[in-house]
mmCIF file of C-alpha atoms in Angstrom:
data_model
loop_
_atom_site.group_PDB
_atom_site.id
_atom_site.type_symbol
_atom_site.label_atom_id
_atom_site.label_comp_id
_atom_site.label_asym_id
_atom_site.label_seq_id
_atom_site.Cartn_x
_atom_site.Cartn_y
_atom_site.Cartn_z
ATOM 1 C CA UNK A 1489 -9.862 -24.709 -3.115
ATOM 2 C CA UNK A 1490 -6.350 -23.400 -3.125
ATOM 3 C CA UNK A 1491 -6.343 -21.902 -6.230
ATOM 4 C CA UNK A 1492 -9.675 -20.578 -6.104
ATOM 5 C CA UNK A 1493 -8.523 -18.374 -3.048
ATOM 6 C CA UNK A 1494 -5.251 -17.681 -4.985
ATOM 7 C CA UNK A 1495 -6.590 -16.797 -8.234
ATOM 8 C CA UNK A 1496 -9.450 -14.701 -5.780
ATOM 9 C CA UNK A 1497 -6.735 -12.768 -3.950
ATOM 10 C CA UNK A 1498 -4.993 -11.608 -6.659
ATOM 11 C CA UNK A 1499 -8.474 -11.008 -9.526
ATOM 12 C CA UNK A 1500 -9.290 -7.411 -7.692
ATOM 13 C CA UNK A 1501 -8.212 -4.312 -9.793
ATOM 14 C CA UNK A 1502 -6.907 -3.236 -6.617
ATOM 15 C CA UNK A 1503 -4.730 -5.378 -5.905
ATOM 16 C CA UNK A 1504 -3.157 -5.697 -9.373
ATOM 17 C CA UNK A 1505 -3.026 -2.370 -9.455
ATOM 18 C CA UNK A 1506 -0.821 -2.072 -6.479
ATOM 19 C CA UNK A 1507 1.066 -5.036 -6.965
ATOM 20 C CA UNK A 1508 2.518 -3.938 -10.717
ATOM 21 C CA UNK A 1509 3.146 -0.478 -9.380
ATOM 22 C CA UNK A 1510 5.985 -1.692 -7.204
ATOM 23 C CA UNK A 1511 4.607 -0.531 -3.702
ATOM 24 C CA UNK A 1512 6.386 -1.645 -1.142
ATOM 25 C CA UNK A 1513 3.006 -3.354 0.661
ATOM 26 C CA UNK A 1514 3.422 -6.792 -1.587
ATOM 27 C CA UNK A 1515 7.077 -7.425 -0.373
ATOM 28 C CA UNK A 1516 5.892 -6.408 3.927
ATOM 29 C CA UNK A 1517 2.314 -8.815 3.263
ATOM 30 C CA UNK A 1518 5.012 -11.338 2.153
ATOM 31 C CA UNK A 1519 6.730 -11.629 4.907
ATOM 32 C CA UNK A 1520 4.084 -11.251 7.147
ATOM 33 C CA UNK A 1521 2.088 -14.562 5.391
ATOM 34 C CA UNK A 1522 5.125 -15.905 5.898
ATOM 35 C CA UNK A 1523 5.439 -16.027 9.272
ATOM 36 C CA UNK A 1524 1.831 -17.103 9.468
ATOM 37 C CA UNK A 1525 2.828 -19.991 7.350
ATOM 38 C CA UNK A 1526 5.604 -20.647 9.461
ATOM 39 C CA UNK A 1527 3.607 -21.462 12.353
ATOM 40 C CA UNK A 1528 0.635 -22.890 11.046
ATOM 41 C CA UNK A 1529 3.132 -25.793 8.797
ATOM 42 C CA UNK A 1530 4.083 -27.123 12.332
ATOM 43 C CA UNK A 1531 1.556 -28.983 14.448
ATOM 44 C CA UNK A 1532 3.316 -28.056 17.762
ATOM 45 C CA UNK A 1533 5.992 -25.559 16.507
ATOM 46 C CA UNK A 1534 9.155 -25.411 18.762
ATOM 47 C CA UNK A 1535 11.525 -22.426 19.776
ATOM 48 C CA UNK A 1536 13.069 -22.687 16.334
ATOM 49 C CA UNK A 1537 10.115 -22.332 14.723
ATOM 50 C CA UNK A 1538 8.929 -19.172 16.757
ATOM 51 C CA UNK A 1539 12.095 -17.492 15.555
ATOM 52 C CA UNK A 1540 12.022 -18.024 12.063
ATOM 53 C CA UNK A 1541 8.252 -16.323 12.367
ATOM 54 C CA UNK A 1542 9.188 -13.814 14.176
ATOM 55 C CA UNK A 1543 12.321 -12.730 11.513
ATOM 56 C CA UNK A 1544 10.209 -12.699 8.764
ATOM 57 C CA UNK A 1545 7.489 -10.477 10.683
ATOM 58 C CA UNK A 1546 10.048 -7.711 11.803
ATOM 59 C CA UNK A 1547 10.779 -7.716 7.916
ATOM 60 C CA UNK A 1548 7.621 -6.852 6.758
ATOM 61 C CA UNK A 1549 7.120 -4.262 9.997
ATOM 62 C CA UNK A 1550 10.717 -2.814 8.858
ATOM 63 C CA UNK A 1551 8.909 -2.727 5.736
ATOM 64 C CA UNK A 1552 5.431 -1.130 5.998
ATOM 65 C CA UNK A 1553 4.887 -0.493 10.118
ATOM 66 C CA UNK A 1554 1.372 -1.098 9.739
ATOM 67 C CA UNK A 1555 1.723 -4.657 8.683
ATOM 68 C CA UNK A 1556 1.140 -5.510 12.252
ATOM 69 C CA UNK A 1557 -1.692 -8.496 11.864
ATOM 70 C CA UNK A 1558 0.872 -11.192 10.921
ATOM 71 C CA UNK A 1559 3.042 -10.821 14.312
ATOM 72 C CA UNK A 1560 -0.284 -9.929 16.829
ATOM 73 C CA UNK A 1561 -2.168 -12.640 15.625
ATOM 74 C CA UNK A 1562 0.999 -15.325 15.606
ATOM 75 C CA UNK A 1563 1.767 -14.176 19.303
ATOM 76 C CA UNK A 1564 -1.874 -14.009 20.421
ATOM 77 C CA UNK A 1565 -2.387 -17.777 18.722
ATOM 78 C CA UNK A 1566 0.593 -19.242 20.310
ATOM 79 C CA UNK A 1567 -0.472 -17.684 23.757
ATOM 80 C CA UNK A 1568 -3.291 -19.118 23.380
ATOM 81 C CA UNK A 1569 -2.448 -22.322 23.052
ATOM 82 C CA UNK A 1570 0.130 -22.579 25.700
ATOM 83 C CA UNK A 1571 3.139 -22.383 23.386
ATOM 84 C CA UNK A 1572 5.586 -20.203 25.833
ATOM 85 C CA UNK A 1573 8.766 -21.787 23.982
ATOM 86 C CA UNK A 1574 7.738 -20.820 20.750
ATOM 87 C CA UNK A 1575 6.157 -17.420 21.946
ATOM 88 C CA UNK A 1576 9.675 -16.694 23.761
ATOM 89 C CA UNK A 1577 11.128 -17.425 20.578
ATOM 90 C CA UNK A 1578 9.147 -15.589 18.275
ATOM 91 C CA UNK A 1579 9.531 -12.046 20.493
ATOM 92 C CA UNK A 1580 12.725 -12.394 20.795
ATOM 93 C CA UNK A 1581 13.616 -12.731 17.553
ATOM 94 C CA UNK A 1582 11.367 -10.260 15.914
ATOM 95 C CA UNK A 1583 12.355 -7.673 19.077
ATOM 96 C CA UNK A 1584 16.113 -8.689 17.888
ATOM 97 C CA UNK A 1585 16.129 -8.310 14.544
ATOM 98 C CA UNK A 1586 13.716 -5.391 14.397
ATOM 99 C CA UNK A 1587 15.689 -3.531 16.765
ATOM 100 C CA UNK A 1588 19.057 -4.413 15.188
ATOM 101 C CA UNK A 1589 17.830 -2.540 11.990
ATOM 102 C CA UNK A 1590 16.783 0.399 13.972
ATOM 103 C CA UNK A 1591 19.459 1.105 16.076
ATOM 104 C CA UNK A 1592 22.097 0.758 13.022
ATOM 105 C CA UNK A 1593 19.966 3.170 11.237
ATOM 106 C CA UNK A 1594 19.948 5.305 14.582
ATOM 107 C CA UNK A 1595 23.624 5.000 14.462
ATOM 108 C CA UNK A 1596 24.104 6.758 10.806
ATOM 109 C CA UNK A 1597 21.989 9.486 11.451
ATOM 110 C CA UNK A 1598 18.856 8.983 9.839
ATOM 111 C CA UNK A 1599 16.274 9.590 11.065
ATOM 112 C CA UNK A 1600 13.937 6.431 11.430
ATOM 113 C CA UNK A 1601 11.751 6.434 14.420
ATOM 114 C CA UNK A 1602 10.368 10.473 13.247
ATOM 115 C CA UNK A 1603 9.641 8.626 9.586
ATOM 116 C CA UNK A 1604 8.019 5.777 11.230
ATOM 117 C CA UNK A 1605 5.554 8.054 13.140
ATOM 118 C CA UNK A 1606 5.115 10.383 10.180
ATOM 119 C CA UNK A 1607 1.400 9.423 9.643
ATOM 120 C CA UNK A 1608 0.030 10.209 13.004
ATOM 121 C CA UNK A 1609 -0.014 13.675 11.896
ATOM 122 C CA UNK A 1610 -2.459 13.470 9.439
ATOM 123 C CA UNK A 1611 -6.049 14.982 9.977
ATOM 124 C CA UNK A 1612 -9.145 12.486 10.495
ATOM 125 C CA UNK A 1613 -11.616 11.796 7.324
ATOM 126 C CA UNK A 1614 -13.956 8.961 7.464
ATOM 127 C CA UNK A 1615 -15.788 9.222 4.712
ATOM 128 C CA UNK A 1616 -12.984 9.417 2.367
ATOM 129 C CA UNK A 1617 -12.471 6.083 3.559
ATOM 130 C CA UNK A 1618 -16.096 4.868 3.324
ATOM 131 C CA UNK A 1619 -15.400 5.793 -0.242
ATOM 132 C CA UNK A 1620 -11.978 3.946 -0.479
ATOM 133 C CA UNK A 1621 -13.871 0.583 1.269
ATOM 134 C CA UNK A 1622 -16.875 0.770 -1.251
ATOM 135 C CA UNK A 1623 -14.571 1.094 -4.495
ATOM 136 C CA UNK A 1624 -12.788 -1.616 -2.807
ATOM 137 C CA UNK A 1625 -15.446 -4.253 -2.596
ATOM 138 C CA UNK A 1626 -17.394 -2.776 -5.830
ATOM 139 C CA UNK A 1627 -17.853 -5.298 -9.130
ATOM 140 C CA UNK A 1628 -19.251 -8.089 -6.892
ATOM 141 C CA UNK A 1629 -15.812 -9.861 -6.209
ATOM 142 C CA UNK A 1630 -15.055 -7.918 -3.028
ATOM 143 C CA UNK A 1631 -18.672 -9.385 -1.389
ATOM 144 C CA UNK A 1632 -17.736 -12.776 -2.589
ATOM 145 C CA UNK A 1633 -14.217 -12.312 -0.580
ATOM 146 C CA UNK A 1634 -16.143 -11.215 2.639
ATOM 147 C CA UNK A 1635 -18.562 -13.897 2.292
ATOM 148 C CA UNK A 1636 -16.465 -16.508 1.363
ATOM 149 C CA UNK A 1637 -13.915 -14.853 4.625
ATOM 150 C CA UNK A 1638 -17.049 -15.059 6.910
ATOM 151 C CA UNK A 1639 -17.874 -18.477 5.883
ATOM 152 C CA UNK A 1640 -14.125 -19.641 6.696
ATOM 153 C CA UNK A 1641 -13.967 -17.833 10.200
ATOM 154 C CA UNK A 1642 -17.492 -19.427 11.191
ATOM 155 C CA UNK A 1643 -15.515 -22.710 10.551
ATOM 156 C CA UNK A 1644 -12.808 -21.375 12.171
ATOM 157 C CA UNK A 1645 -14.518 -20.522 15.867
ATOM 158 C CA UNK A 1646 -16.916 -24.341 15.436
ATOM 159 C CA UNK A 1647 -14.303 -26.734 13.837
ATOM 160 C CA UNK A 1648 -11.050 -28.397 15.532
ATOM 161 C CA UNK A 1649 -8.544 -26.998 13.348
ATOM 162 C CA UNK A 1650 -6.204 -24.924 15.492
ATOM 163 C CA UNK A 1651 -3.923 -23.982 12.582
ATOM 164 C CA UNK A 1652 -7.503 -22.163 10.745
ATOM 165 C CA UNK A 1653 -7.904 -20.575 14.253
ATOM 166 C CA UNK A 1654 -4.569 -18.842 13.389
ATOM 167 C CA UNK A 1655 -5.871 -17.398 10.045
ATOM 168 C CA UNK A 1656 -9.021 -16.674 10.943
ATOM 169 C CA UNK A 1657 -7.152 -14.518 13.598
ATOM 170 C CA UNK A 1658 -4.979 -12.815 10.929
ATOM 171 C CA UNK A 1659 -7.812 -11.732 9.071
ATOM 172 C CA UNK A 1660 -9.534 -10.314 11.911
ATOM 173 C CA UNK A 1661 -6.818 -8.406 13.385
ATOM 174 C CA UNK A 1662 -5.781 -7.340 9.620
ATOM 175 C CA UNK A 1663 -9.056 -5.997 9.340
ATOM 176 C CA UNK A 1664 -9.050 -4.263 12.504
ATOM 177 C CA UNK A 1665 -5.807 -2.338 11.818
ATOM 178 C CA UNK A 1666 -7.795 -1.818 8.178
ATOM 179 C CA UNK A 1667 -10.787 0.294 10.165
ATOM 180 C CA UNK A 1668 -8.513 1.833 12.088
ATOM 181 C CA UNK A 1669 -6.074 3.466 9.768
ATOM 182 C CA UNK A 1670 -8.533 4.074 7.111
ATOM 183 C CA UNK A 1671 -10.090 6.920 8.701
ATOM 184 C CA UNK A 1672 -6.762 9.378 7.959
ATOM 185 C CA UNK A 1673 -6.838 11.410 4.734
ATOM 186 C CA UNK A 1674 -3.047 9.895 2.779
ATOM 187 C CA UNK A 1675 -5.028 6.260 3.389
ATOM 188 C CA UNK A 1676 -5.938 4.293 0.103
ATOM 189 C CA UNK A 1677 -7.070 0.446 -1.201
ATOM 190 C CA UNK A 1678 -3.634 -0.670 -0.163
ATOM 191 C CA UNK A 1679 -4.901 -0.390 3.338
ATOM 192 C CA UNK A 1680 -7.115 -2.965 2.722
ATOM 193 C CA UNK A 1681 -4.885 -5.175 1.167
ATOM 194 C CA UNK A 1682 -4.398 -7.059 4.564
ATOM 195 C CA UNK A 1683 -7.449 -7.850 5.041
ATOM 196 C CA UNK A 1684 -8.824 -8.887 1.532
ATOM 197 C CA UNK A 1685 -5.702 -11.625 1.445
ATOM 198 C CA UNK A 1686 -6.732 -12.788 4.896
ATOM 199 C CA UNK A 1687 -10.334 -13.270 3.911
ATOM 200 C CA UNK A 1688 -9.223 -14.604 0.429
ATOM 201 C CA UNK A 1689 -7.246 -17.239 2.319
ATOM 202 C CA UNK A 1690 -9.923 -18.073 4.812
ATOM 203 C CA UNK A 1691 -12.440 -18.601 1.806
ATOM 204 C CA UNK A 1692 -10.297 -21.088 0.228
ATOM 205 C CA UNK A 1693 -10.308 -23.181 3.767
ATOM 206 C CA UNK A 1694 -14.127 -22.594 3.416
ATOM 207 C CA UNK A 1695 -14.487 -24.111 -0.053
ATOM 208 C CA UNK A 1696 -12.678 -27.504 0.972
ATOM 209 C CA UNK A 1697 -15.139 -28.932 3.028
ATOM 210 C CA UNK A 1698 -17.671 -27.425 0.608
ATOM 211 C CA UNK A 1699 -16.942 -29.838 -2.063
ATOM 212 C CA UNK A 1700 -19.023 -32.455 -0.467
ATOM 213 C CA UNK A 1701 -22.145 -30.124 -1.476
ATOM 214 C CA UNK A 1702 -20.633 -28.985 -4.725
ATOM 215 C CA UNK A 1703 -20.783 -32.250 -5.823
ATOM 216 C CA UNK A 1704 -24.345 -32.880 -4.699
ATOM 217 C CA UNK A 1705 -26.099 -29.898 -6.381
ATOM 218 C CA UNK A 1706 -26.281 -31.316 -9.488
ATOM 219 C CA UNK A 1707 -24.134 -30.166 -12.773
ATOM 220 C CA UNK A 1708 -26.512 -27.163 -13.733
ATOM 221 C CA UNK A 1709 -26.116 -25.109 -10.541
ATOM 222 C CA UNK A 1710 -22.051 -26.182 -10.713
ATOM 223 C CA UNK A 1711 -22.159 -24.522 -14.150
ATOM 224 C CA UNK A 1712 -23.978 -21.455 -13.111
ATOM 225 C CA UNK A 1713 -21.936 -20.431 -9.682
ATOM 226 C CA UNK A 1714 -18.709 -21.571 -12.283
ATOM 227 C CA UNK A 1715 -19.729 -18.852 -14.824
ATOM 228 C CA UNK A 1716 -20.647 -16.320 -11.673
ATOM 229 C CA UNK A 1717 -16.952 -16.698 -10.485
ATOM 230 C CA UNK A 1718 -15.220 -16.251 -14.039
ATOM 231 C CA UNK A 1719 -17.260 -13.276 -14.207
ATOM 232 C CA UNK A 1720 -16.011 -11.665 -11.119
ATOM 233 C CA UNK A 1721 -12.376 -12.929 -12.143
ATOM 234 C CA UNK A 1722 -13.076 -11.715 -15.708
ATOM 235 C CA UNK A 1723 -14.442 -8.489 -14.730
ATOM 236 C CA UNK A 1724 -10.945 -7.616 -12.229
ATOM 237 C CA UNK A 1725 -8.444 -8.515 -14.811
ATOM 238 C CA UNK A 1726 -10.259 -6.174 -17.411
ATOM 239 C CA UNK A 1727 -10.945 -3.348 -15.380
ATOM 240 C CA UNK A 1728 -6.887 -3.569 -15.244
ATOM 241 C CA UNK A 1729 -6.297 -4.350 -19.048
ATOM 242 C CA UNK A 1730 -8.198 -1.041 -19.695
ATOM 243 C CA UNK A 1731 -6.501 1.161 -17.605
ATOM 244 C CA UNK A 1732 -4.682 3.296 -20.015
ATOM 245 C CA UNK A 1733 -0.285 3.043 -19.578
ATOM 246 C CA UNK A 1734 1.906 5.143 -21.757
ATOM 247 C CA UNK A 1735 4.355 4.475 -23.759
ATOM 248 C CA UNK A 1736 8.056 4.429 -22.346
ATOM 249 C CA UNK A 1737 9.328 6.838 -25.366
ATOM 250 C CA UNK A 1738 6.770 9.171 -23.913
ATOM 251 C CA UNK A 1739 9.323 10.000 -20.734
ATOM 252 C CA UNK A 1740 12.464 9.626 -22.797
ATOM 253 C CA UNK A 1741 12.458 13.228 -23.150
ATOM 254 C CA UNK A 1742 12.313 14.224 -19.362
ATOM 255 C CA UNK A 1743 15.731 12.226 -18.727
ATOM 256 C CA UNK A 1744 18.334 14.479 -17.154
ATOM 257 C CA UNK A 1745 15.906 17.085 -16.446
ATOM 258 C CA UNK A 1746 14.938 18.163 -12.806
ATOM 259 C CA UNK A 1747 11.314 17.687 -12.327
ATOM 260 C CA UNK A 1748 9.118 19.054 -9.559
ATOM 261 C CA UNK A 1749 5.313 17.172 -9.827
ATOM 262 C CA UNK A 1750 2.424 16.339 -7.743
ATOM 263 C CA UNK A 1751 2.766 13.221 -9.814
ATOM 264 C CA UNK A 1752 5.689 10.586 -8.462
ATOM 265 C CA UNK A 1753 5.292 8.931 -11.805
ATOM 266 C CA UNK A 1754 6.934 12.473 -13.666
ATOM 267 C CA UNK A 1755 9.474 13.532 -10.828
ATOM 268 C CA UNK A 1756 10.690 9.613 -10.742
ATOM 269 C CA UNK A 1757 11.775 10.119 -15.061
ATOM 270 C CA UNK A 1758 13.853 12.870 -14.233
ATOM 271 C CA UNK A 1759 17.727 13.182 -12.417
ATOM 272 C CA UNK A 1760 17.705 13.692 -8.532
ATOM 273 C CA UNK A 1761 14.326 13.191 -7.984
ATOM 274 C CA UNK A 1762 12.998 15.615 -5.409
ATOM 275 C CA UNK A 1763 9.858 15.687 -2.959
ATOM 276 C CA UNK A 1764 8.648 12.575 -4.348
ATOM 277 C CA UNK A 1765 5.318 12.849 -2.229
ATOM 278 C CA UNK A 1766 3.896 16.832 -2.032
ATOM 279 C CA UNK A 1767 0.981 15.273 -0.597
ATOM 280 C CA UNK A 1768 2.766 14.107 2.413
ATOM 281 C CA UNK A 1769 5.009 17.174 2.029
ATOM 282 C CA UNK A 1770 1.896 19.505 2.535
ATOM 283 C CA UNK A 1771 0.538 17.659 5.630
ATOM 284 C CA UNK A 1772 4.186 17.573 7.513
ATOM 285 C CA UNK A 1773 4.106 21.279 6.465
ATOM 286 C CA UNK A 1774 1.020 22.470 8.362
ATOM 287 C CA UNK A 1775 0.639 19.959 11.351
ATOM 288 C CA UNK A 1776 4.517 18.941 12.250
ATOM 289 C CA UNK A 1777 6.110 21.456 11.166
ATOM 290 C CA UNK A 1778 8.608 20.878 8.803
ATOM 291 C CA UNK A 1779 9.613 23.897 6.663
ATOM 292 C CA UNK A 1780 10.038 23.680 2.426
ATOM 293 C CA UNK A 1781 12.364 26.797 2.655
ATOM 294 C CA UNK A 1782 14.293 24.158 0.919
ATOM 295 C CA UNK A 1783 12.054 23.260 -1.807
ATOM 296 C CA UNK A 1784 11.257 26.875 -2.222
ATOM 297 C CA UNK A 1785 14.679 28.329 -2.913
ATOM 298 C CA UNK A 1786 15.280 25.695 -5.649
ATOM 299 C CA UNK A 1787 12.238 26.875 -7.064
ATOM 300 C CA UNK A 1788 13.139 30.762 -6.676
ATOM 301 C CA UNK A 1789 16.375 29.844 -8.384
ATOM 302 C CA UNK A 1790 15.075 27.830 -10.905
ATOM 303 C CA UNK A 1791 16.371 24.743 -10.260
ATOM 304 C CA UNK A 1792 13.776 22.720 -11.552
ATOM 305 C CA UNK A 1793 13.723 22.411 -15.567
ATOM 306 C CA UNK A 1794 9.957 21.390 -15.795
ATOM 307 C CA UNK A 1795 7.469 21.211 -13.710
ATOM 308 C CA UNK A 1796 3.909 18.719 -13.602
ATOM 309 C CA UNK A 1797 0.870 20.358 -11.757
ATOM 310 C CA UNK A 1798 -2.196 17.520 -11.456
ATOM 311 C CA UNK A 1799 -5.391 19.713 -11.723
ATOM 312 C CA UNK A 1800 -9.181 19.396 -11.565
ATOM 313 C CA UNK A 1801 -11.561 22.148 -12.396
ATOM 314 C CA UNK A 1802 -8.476 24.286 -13.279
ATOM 315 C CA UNK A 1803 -6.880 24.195 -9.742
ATOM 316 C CA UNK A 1804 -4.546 22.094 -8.140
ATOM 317 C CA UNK A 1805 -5.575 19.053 -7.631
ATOM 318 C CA UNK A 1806 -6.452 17.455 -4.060
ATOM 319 C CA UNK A 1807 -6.999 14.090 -2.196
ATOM 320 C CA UNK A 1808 -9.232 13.634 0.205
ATOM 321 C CA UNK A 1809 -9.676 17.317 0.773
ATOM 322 C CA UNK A 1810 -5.825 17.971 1.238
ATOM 323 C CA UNK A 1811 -4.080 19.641 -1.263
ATOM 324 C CA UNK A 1812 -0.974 17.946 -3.323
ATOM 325 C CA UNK A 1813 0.750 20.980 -2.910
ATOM 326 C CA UNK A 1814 1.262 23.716 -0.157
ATOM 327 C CA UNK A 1815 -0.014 26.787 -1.183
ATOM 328 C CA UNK A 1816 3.753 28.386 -0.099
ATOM 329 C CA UNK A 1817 5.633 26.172 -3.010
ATOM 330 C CA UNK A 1818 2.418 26.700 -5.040
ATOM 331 C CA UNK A 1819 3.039 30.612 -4.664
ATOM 332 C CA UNK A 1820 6.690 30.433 -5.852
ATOM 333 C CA UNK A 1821 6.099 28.448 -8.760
ATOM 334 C CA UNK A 1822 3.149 30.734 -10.378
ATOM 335 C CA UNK A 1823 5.861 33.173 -9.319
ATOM 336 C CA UNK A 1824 9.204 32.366 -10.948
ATOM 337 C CA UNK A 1825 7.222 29.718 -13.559
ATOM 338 C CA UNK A 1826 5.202 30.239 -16.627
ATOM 339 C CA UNK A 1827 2.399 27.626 -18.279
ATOM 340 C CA UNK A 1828 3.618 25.992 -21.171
ATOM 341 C CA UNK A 1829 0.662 23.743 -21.772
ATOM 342 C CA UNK A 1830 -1.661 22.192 -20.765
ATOM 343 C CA UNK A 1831 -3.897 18.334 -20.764
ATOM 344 C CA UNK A 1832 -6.858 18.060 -19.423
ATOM 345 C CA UNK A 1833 -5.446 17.091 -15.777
ATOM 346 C CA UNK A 1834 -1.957 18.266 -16.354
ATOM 347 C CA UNK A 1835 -0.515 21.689 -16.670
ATOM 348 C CA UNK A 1836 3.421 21.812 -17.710
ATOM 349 C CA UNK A 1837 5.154 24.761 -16.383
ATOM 350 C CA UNK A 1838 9.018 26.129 -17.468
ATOM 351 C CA UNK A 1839 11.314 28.881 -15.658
ATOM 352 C CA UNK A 1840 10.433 32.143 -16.927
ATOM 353 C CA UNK A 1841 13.348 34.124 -18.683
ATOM 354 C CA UNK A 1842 14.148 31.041 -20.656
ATOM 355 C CA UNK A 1843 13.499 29.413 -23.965
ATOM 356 C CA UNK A 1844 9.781 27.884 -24.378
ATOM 357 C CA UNK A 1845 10.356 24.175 -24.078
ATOM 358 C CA UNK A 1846 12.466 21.837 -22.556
#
């Protein structure tokens, strides 16, 4: 049962996806399940216990704020059952080392607290998130996750088992912070990454006390829902095996050069990498605004060697409605920048007054 849920949690293109492209979600969900782990290894945990949870959980806040789930549903679980020591333990020690971080940060100037809050001023969108929710769960894997996560929280709210109590309210409260994040235009799968490990976990509680059954339906039927799950395993890890990834010689070229891109994967080949999200850039732009005078002299004075527009339909492109770049920076670059080609979604500009090429 373990392994199914394991093998589950990680099958979904998603997920791969999000994991090999070094986000920083995988290391904050790590700590988080951590933490849960932490508590639910101990049946009656003890002060000691509470603070090793609550360490790892201000780790993975420090790391993604809205890994949240993990520390909410420890301290709501070990209210609930009483546990002050452990509770006082786990607060304090997450408050502690949380805070430590922050105020040393504080101390050298940067400035953390703004960053942390950056999100809250982008625009509302649900049905860009409808959209991200039913790529999500598409392919038949992501129903058998909720189904299988239903099944296990059912058990969860009838059965005995405290410790399942704790991840069935883990998955519920990851979920929750899922719906309500989702609804903001920068939001993508990762939100739901949360959620689809807390339901992947509560499935595989689910299928232990469904072996009894398994065995009883008779070796046909075990074939058939066998086949059904290698399928939907099958069918994640190939959706990733086709997605296309080029060659490293391919960005040999753009070493030493300063980039400007909508695409992080371009501006990241090149030296000082620069506005490494114009997405983000653009929203902080028009609702908090920040000013790109910055960005926009380098481009007046040609600072940038090459530049990487993503397009669709001949325009810059857009997500969720927002573009990936202001139309101020855009302005400057069609200004003091000339095409030098261009792919079907990319179009490679260089400073005018200079050499084709780079």
């Amino acid at each position: 049962a373990a392994w199914a849920g394991g093998v589950t949690a990680l099958a979904a293109p998603f997920v791969l996806f999000w994991y090999v492209s070094g986000r920083p979600d995988f290391p904050a969900l790590l700590f988080g399940l951590l933490g849960i782990r932490t508590i639910a290894h101990s049946r009656r945990p003890g002060w000691r216990t509470g603070v090793a949870a609550g360490i790892w959980c201000a780790m993975g806040f420090l790391i993604k704020q809205s890994m949240v789930a993990a520390p909410l549903a420890i301290a709501g679980y070990l209210a609930l059952r009483r546990w002050y020591r452990p509770l006082g333990g786990f607060v304090l020690a997450a408050g502690a080392t949380a805070g430590m971080v922050v105020a040393y940060l504080l101390l050298r100037g940067e400035p953390v607290l703004r960053d942390m809050l950056l999100m809250r001023h982008a625009p509302a969108a649900v049905r860009p998130a409808i959209a991200v929710v039913s790529n999500a769960l598409a392919g038949g894997l992501g129903l058998l996750v909720v189904a299988g996560g239903a099944a296990g929280a059912a058990m969860a709210l009838r059965g005995k088992n405290s410790r399942l109590l704790l991840v069935a309210m883990y998955a519920a409260l990851a979920a929750l912070v899922a719906m309500l994040t989702l609804p903001q235009v920068g939001s993508n799968v990762n939100y739901l990454l949360e959620p689809w490990m807390g339901a992947s976990a509560l499935m595989a509680c689910a299928l232990g006390p469904a072996a009894a059954t398994w065995r009883g339906i008779g070796q046909p039927l075990q074939g058939g829902a066998l086949v059904v799950l290698i399928a939907l395993v099958g069918h994640g890890w190939e959706a990733i095996r086709r997605v296309p990834g080029p060659p490293a010689y391919r960005y040999q070229r753009l070493a030493g050069l300063r980039i400007l891109s909508t695409d992080p994967t371009f501006t990241v080949r090149g030296r000082d990498p620069e506005l490494l999200d114009p997405y983000l850039a653009d929203l902080l732009e028009n609702r908090a605004g920040w000013s790109a005078a910055g960005v926009a002299a380098e481009i007046k004075q040609q600072r940038f060697d090459v530049i990487f527009l993503t397009e669709k339909g001949g325009r810059i492109s857009t997500w969720h409605g927002a573009p990936r770049l202001s139309p101020e920076l855009a302005k400057q670059v069609q200004r003091f920048y000339r095409p030098l080609c261009r792919t079907a979604r990319v179009l490679v500009m260089t400073p005018k007054g200079r050499p084709e090429g780079f």
